[in-house]
Coordinates of C-alpha atoms and ligand atoms in Angstrom, one line a residue:
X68 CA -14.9 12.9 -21.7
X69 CA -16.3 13.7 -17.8
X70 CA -19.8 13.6 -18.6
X71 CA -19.5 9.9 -20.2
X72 CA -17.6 8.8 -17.2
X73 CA -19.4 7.6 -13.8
X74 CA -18.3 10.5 -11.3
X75 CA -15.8 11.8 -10.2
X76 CA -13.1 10.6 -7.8
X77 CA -10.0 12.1 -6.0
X78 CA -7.4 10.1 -3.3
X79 CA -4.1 10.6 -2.5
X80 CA -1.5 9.7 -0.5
X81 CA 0.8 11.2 1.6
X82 CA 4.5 11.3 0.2
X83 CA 6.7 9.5 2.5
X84 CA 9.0 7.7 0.3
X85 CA 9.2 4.9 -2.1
X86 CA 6.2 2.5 -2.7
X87 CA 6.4 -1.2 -2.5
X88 CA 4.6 -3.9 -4.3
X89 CA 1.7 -4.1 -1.3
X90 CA 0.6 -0.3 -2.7
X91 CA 1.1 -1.4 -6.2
X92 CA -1.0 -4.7 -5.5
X93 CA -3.7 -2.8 -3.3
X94 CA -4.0 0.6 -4.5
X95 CA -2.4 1.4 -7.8
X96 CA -3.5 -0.9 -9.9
X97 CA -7.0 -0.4 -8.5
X98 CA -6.7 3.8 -9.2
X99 CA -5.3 2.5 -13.1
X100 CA -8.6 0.6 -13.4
X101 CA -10.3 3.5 -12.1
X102 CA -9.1 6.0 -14.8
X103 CA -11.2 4.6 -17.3
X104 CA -14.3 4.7 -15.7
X105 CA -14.3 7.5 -13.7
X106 CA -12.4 11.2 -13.8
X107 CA -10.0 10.9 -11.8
X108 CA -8.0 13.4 -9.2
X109 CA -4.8 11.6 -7.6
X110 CA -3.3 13.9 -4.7
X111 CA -0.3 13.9 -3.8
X112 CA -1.0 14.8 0.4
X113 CA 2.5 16.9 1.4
X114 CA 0.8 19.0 3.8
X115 CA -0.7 15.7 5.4
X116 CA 2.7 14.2 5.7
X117 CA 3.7 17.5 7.5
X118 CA 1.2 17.1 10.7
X119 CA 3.8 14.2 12.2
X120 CA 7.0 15.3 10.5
X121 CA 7.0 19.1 9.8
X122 CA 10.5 19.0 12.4
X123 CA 12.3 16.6 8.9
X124 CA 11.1 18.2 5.8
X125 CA 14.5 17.4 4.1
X126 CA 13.6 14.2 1.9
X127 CA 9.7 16.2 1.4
X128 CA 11.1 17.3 -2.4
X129 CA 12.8 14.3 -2.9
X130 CA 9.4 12.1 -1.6
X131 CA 7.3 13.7 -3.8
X132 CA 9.2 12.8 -7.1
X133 CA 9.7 9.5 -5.8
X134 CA 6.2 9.4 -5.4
X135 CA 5.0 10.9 -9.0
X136 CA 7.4 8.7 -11.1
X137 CA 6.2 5.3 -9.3
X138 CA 2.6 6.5 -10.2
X139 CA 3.9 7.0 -13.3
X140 CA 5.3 4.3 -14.0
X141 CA 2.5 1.7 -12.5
X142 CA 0.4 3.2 -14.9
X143 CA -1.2 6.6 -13.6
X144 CA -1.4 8.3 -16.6
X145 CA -1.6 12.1 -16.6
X146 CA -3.6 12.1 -20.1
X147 CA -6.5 10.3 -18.0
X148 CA -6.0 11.8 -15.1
X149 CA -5.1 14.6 -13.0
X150 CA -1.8 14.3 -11.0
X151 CA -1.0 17.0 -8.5
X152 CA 0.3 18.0 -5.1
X153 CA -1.7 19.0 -2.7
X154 CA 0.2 22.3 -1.3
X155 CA -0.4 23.6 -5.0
X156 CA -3.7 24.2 -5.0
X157 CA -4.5 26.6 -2.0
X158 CA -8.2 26.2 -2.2
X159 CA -7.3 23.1 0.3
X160 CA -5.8 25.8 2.9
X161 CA -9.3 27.9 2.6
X162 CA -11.4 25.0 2.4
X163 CA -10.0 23.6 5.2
X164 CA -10.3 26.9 7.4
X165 CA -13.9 27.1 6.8
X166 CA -14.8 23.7 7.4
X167 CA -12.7 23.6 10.6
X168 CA -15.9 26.0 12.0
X169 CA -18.2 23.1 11.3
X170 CA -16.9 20.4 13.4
X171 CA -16.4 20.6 17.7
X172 CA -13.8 19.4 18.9
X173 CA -15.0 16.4 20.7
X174 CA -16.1 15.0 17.5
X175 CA -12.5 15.6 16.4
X176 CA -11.0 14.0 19.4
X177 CA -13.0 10.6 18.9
X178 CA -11.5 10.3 15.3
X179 CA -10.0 6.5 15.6
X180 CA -6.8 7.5 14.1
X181 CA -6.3 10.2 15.8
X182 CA -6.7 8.3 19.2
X183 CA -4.2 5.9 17.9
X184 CA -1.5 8.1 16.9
X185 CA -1.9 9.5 20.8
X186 CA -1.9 6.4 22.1
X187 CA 1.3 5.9 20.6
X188 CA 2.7 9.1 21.4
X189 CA 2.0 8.6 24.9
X190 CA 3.2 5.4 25.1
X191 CA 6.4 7.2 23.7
X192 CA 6.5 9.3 26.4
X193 CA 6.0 7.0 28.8
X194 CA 9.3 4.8 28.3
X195 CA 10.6 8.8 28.4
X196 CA 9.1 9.5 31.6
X197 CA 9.7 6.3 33.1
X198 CA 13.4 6.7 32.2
X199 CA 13.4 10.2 33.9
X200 CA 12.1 8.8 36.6
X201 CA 14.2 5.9 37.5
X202 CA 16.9 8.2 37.2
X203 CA 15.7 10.3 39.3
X204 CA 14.7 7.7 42.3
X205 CA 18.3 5.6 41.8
X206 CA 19.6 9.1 42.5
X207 CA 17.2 9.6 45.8
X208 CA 18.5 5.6 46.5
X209 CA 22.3 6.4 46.7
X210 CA 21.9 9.7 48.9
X211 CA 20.1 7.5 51.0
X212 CA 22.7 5.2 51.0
X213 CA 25.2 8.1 52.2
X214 CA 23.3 9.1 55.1
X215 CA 22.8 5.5 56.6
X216 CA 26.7 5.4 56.1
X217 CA 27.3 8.4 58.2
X218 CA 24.9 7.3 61.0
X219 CA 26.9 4.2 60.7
X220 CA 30.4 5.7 61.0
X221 CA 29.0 7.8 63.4
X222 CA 28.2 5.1 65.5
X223 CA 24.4 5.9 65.5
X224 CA 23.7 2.2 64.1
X225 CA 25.3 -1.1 65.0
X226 CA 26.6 -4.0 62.4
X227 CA 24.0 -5.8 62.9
X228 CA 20.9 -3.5 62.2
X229 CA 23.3 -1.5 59.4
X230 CA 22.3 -4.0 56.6
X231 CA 18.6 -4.2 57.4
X232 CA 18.2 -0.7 57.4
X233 CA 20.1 0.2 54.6
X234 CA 17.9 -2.8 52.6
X235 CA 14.7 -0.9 54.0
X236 CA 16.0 3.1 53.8
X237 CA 16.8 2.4 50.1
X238 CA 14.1 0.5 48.7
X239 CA 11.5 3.3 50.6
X240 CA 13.5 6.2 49.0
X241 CA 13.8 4.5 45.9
X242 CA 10.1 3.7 45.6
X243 CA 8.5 7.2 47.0
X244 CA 10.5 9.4 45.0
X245 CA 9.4 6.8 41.9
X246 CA 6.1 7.9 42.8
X247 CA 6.4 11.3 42.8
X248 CA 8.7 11.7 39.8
X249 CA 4.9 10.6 38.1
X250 CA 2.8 12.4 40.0
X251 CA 2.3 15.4 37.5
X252 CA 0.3 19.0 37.3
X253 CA -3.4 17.8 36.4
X254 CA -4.1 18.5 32.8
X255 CA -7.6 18.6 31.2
X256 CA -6.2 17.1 27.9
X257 CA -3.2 15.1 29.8
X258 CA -1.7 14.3 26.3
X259 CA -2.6 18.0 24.9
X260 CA 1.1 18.7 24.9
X261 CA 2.4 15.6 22.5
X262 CA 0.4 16.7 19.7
X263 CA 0.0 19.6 17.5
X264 CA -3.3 21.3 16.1
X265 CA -2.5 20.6 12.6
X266 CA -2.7 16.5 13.2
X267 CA -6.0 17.3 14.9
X268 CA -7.4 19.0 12.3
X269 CA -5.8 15.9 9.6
X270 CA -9.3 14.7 8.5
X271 CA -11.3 17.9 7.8
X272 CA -8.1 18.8 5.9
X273 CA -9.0 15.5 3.8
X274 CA -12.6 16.6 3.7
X275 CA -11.3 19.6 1.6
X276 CA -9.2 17.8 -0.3
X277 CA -12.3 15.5 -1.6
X278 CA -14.9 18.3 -1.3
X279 CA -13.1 21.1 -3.2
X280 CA -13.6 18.6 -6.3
X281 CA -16.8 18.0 -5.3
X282 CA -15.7 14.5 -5.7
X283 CA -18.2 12.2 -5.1
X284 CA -16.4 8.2 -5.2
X285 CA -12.8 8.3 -2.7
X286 CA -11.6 5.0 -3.2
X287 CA -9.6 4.4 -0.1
X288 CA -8.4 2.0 2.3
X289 CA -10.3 0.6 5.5
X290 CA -8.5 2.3 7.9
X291 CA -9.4 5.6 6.1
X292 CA -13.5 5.2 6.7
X293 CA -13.7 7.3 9.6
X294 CA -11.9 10.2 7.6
X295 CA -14.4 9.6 4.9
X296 CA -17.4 9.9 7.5
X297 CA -16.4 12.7 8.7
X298 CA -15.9 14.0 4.9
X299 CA -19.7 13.0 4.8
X300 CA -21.1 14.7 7.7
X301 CA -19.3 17.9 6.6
X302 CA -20.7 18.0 3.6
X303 CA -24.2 17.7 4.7
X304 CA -23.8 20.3 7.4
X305 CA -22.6 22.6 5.0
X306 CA -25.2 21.9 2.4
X307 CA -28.0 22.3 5.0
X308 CA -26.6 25.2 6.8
X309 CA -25.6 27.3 3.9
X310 CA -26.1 25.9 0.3
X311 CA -26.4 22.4 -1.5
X312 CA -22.7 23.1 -2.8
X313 CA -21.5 19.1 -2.1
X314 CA -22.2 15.9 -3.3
X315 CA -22.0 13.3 -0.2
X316 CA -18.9 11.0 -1.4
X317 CA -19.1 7.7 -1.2
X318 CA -15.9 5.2 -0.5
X319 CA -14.9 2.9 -3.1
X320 CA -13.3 0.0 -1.6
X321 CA -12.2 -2.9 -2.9
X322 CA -10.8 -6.3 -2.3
X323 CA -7.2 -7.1 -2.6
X324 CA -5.1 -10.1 -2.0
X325 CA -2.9 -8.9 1.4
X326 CA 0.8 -8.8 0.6
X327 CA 2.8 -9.8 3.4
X328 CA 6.5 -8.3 4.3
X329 CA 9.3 -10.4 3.4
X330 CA 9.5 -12.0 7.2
X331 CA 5.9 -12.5 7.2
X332 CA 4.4 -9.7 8.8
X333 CA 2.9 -6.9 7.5
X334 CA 4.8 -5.2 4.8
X335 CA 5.5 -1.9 6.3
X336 CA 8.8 0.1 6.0
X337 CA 9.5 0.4 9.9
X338 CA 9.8 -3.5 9.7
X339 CA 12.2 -3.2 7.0
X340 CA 10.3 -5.9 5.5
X341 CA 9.4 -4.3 2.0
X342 CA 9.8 -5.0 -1.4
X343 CA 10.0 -1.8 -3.5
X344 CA 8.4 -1.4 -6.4
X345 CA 11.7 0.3 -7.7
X346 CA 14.0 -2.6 -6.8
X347 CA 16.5 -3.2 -9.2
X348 CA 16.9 -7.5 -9.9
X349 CA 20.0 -7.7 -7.8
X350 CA 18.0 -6.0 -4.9
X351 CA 14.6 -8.2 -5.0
X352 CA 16.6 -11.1 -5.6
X353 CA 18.7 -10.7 -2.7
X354 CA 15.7 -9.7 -0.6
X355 CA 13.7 -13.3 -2.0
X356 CA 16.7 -15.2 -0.9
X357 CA 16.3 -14.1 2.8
X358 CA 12.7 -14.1 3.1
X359 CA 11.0 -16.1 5.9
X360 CA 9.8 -19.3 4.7
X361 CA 7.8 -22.1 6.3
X362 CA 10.2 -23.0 9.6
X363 CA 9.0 -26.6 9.5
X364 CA 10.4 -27.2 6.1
X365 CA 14.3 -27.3 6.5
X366 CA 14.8 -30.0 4.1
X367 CA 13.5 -30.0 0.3
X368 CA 11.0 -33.1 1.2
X369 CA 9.5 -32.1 4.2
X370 CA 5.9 -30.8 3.4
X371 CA 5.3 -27.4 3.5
X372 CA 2.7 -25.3 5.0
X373 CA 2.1 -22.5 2.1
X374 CA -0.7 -20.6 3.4
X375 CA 1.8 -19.3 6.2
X376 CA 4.5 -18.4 3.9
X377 CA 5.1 -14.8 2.1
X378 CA 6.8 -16.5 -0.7
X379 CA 3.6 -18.8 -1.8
X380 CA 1.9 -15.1 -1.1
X381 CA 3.8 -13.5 -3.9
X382 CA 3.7 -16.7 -6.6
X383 CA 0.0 -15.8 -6.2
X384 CA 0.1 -12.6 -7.1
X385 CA 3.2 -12.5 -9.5
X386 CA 2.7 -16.1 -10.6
X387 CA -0.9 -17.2 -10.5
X388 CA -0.8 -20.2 -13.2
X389 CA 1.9 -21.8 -11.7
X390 CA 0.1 -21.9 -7.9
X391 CA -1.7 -24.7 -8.0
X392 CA 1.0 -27.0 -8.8
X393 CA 3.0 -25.0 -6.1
X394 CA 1.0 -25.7 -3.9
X395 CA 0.5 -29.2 -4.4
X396 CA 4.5 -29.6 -4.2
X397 CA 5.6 -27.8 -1.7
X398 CA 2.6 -29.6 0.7
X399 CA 4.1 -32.9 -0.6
X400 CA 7.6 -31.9 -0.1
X401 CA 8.6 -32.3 -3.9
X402 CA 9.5 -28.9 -3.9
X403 CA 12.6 -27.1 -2.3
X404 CA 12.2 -23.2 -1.1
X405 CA 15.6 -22.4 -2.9
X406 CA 13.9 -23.6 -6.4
X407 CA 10.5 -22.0 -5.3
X408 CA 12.1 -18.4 -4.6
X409 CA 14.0 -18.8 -7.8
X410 CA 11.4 -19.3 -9.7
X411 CA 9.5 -16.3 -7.8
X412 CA 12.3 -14.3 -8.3
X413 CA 11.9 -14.6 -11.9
X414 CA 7.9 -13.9 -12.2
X415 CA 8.7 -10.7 -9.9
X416 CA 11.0 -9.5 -12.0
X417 CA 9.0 -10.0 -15.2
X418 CA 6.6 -8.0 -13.7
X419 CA 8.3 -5.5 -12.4
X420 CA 10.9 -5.0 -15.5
X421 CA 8.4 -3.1 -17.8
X422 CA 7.8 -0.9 -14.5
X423 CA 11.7 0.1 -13.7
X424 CA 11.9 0.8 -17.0
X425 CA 9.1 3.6 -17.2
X426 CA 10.3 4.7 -13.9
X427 CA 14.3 5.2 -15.1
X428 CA 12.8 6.6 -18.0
X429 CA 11.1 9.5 -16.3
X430 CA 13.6 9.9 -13.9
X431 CA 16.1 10.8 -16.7
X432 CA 13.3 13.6 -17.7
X433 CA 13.1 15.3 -14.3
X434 CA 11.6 18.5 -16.4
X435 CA 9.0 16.5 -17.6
X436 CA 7.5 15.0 -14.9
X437 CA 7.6 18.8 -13.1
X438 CA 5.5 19.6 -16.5
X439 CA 2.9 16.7 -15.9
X440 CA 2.1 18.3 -12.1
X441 CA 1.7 21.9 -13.1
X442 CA -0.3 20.4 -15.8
X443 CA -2.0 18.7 -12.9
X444 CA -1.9 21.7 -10.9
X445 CA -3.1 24.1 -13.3
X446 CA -6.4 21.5 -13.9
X447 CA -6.8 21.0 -10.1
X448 CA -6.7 24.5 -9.6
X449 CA -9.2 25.8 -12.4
X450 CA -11.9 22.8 -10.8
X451 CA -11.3 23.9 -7.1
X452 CA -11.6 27.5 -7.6
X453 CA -14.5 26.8 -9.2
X454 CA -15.8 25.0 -6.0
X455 CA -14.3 27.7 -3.9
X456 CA -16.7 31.1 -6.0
X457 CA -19.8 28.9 -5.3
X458 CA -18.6 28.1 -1.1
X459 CA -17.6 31.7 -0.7
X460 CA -21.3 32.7 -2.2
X461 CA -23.0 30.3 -0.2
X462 CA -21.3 31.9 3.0
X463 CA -21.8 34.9 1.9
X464 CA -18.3 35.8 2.2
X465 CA -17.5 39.4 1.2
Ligands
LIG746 N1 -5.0 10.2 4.7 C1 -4.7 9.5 3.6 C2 -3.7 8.3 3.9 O1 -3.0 8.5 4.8 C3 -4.1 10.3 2.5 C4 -5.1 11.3 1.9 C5 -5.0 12.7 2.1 C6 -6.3 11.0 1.2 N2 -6.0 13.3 1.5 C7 -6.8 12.3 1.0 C8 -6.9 9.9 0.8 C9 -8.1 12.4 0.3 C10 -8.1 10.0 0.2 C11 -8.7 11.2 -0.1 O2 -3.7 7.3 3.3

């Protein structure tokens, strides 16, 4: 029942593929924990996954069922909670507009991860431009080099001097034109071009997402705080300006163990470092066997350093009991990597078993699982409404 439970929560995330064990180790099993305390809204974000890929929405249908059966089977469960996807429930979309009056633009354009994402973009750009613009200038170089040759044949320049100046002539035409291929039109914005509106306008589109609920606890990630401020100030500009409609949410974060990627570094997809949480055995087993393991240990009895390795990270998520003694091997050099990722190999899979099988389970029910998010829609959408008669009053919208 809502009114025994704590508040109210909603997070999402934005469907771009399948999840690996660091979201089932850092979020999901956090958000199953959550669905007993709280009442809980899980979104799946679409039209946020459009703002940097709206030119490949091919795998977008595909993404979001991937997405809904790993929730379901980690353990979201849709008689706790409220599953749905985000482009839905159209309060978002009017939400959104509205809000977007209540924040300038230079607040917009110091959001961290927006700065980030154009720092990258421009960096893209750069190796583009700088590509262009070689091109261009060993183009200017060899024109160069034809003139000095006709002076030459035309006896305008002697042996001797021919080298030096063609050395010189080249290197100067090769180097101005360099210059000016980067000399460009002065913009006020100068990366205004490499990115679109709606990624500027990401995080008050994640205010609405939280405030159409009225949602007052977001559990989310570090890197999502400065979303979540900006949630806050919204809020409290709204409520002042117009109408106390919004609770000021709050995050809810929480500490997890960090799961490295197979070679070590982050797990992230672009690394191609990731376990998925839908592995089959043959996959994860294949993928333990090639993991990155302590470099100093190539034989069985040298001593191992497991802090550093990604396989003593796992045993101590998959296979606490057994770390201790892990540890104290593999330090000792009593214990070889092959034995220790076979043993791993079988705690992960233990784990994982009773979740592949949920997950082929609803996957053979496609029908059903479209049921469970118009259930989800049709709950989402009664709530925001809801939210949307009492903003629209406040405004005093017609
Ligand atoms: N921006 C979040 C992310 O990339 C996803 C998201 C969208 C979200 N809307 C949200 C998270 C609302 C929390 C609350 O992870």
């Amino acid at each position: 029942m809502a009114n025994e439970k704590k508040g109210r929560i909603l997070s999402g995330m934005r469907p771009t593929g399948k999840l690996h064990i660091g979201h089932l180790v850092g979020v999901l099993s956090n958000w199953r924990k959550l669905q007993d305390e709280y009442e809980c809204y899980f979104e799946i974000a679409d039209w946020h996954a459009l703002t940097d890929a709206y030119d490949r929405t091919d795998e977008l249908r595909d993404n979001i069922f991937n997405i809904t059966l790993d929730w379901l089977a980690t353990g979201i469960d849709p008689e706790k909670s409220v599953l749905f996807v985000q482009s839905h429930v159209l309060q978002h979309a009017e939400l959104h507009i509205l809000f977007s009056m209540l924040v300038s633009l230079s607040r917009l354009l110091r959001v961290p991860t927006f700065k980030e994402k154009i720092a990258e973009l421009r960096v893209g750009e750069l190796r583009h431009k700088t590509k262009k613009a070689l091109e261009k200038s060993a183009e200017a170089a060899v024109n160069s080099f034809f003139d000095i040759l006709e002076q030459y044949q035309q006896g305008q320049l002697d042996q001797a001097s021919y080298r030096a100046v063609l050395k010189a002539k080249l290197k100067e035409a090769f180097m101005e034109s360099l210059k000016d291929a980067f000399i460009g039109e002065e913009e006020e914005l100068p990366y205004g071009h490499l990115v679109n509106y709606g990624l500027l306008g990401y995080p008050i589109l994640q205010a609405a997402d939280i405030l159409v609920y009225r949602a007052d606890h977001v559990p989310i990630g570090a890197d999502q705080l400065p979303h979540l401020e900006l949630t806050r100030e919204i809020a409290r500009k709204f409520n002042s300006m117009y109408d106390k409609v919004f609770p000021v949410p709050e995050p809810v974060l929480t500490e997890f163990p960090k799961v490295p990627g197979t070679d070590g570094r982050k797990m992230s997809k672009s690394y191609g470092n990731t376990i998925f949480i839908s592995d089959p055995p043959e996959e994860i087993e294949k993928k333990i066997r090639k993991a990155y393991t302590d470099p100093a240990k190539i034989r069985k009895n040298d001593p191992g350093h497991p802090e550093q390795c990604p396989i003593f990270a796992y045993h101590k998520i998959f296979n606490p009991d057994e770390v201790p003694q892990i540890e104290q091997d593999c330090k000792a050099g009593k214990l070889g990597c092959v034995t220790c990722k076979m043993n791993l190999i079988k705690h992960l899979n233990a784990a994982l078993d009773p979740i592949r099988e949920k997950r082929r389970e609803y996957e053979s029910k496609p029908d059903l699982v479209r049921d469970i998010l118009a259930e989800g829609e049709r709950k989402a959408r009664t709530e925001a409404e809801s939210t949307m008669i009492r903003v629209r009053d406040a405004m005093k919208l017609w």
